[in-house]
Amino acid sequence: MTFPTMLQTMGSGMLKTILLFVLTLAGSIPLGMVVVFLKKSKFKPIAWITEIYIAIMRGTPLMLQLLVWYFGPYYIFGLSIRGYKFPALLIGFIMNYAAYFAEIYRSGIDSMPVGQYEAAEILGYSKVRTFFKIILPQVIKRILPAITNEVITLVKDTSLASALAYAEVFSLAKQISASQTSFLPFVVAGVFYFVANYVVAGIMKRIEKSMQYYK
Amino acid sequence: MGDEILRMSNIHKVFDALTVLQDINLSVHHGEVVSIIGPSGSGKSTLLRCATFLEKIDGGEIVYMGKTAAYTENSGKIVYAGKAQMKEIKHYFGLVFQQFNLFPHYSVLKNVMDAPVTVLGRDKKEVEAEARVLLGKMGLADKADSYPCNLSGGQQQRVAIARALAMKPEVLFFDEPTSALDPELTIEVLKIIRQLAEEKMTMVIVTHEMSFARAVSNRVIFMDGGVIVEEGDPEDVFGNPQQERTKQFLKSYKE
Ligand SMILES: Nc1ncnc2c1ncn2[C@@H]1O[C@H](COP(=O)(O)OP(=O)(O)O)[C@@H](O)[C@H]1O
Ligand SMILES: [Mg+2]
């Protein structure tokens, strides 16, 4: 295998990694917000179930969770897993990251001084308007560094999809390395993750900067 | 005396087992400036917070502009007005906090404009014109585009006053508006409040600035231990206090 063919093959894996990364964020960032609301629910059973969900997501390895999402439907319900690999991966990643994002959101929301709520209430803002106009923008600014950490971890965590032999960069690197007895695929994969993180960090820094107009 | 804007009758407030307000009666008329003084922990903030519905009362009655906001049933149950009436009543008052509580992510102008535009649904251009006039009055015309974090405490408090006034409240409450400020900054904020008093703005001011309270108010209330100990004309309360506790409190301020 020539180097260009190898690059080309791995390029398809890179696209898959990026797709998994983007869809995971697109799903888990909003879902995390829903999870916070459920956790803060006044209806206790919902709050408890949400708490248990968060504990499981954070307390067990993501790789194990991916296997459960993939093989669970087959072993439990006897459903076919044909064509279910990518959905299983997405569900696994989104459910896991939503739990982490939820905890970040919660800590951000809890850190807001009560005076902001009270000032808004006196001025007549509704609860919903207070949350979206006054609280959330400030929370986002406060939690952005923690979000950045999580997003960078996700870039690397996408490699866990190799547990289901999903053909993203890491799986391909392993495969090609074994079949070609070459170390080069790992170098390519390493460079890819490094560059991807560099780009992600750069974007996040820019977003953080755009919020530095106030303290 | 003008029309009655606020009447609080027999207000009780309990935190856990601690009675914080006991049988408080407070009536505020149009154009009146009422100062509330008293040692820390005497219930002054709680009274303002009950008047502005940040805390629920445990007994008594609150009426704004003849509209009942809360009353106590014979069974002792407290009943607050329905959502629509409450919304209307909430527009009758504003509150200026000790810690300003400006919205840090909004510019000065937006802090002042946002509630009239989004809450009252008023025309943006009209509100902006009014907001700029208000900021001018506060001596902050050139700060409209600044953010709160770039202002001094005194400037921030003046923005907070402008923000409250932009809602055109019937009565404005102040909870120790200068307690977080240095002496020089205190002076500039007190000057603004004095100016509002001259314009016959109805105000209820919790303060530790005794000479200010004496000069600016029509009525002074001395609270201690959750009750109104003494109340009256500032010259009487400050110059010739009747109650022993009032005398002691005022003496502690002279020293
Ligand atoms: N949210 C609260 N929970 C319990 N106790 C409170 C609360 N707020 C105030 N208190 C108590 O009520 C009393 C009166 O407080 P406050 O109204 O803040 O007094 P002041 O403003 O005159 O200093 C104090 O003993 C205070 O500790
Ligand atoms: Mg107080």
Short mmCIF file of N, CA and C and ligand atoms in Angstrom, two decimals, chain B residues 15 18 20 39-46, ligand 1:
data_model
loop_
_atom_site.label_atom_id
_atom_site.label_comp_id
_atom_site.label_asym_id
_atom_site.label_seq_id
_atom_site.Cartn_x
_atom_site.Cartn_y
_atom_site.Cartn_z
N PHE B 15 -39.15 33.14 59.79
CA PHE B 15 -38.18 32.26 59.13
C PHE B 15 -37.95 31.08 60.06
N LEU B 18 -38.06 31.62 63.74
CA LEU B 18 -37.69 32.99 64.10
C LEU B 18 -38.70 34.00 63.55
N VAL B 20 -39.49 37.39 62.35
CA VAL B 20 -38.64 38.46 61.85
C VAL B 20 -39.42 39.76 61.71
N PRO B 39 -31.06 48.81 63.73
CA PRO B 39 -29.85 47.99 63.74
C PRO B 39 -29.93 46.85 62.74
N SER B 40 -28.79 46.31 62.39
CA SER B 40 -28.74 45.20 61.46
C SER B 40 -29.44 43.99 62.07
N GLY B 41 -30.24 43.31 61.28
CA GLY B 41 -30.99 42.15 61.75
C GLY B 41 -32.36 42.50 62.29
N SER B 42 -32.73 43.78 62.19
CA SER B 42 -34.02 44.19 62.78
C SER B 42 -35.20 43.90 61.85
N GLY B 43 -34.92 43.49 60.62
CA GLY B 43 -36.02 43.10 59.72
C GLY B 43 -36.31 44.10 58.61
N LYS B 44 -35.43 45.09 58.44
CA LYS B 44 -35.68 46.14 57.43
C LYS B 44 -35.71 45.54 56.02
N SER B 45 -34.70 44.76 55.69
CA SER B 45 -34.66 44.15 54.35
C SER B 45 -35.85 43.23 54.15
N THR B 46 -36.16 42.46 55.17
CA THR B 46 -37.27 41.52 55.06
C THR B 46 -38.57 42.27 54.79
N1 LIG C 1 -33.82 33.82 54.11
C1 LIG C 1 -33.70 33.86 55.46
N2 LIG C 1 -33.75 32.70 56.18
C2 LIG C 1 -33.64 32.74 57.52
N3 LIG C 1 -33.49 33.84 58.24
C3 LIG C 1 -33.41 35.02 57.59
C4 LIG C 1 -33.53 35.09 56.17
N4 LIG C 1 -33.45 36.38 55.80
C5 LIG C 1 -33.30 37.09 56.93
N5 LIG C 1 -33.28 36.29 58.01
C6 LIG C 1 -33.18 36.71 59.42
O1 LIG C 1 -34.17 37.68 59.63
C7 LIG C 1 -33.70 38.70 60.49
C8 LIG C 1 -33.88 40.04 59.84
O2 LIG C 1 -33.04 40.12 58.71
P1 LIG C 1 -33.04 41.38 57.74
O3 LIG C 1 -34.41 41.67 57.31
O4 LIG C 1 -32.04 41.11 56.69
O5 LIG C 1 -32.53 42.54 58.69
P2 LIG C 1 -31.92 43.95 58.34
O6 LIG C 1 -32.14 44.20 56.89
O7 LIG C 1 -32.64 44.90 59.22
O8 LIG C 1 -30.47 43.89 58.69
C9 LIG C 1 -32.25 38.37 60.80
O9 LIG C 1 -32.21 37.73 62.04
C10 LIG C 1 -31.87 37.43 59.70
O10 LIG C 1 -30.89 36.53 60.16
#
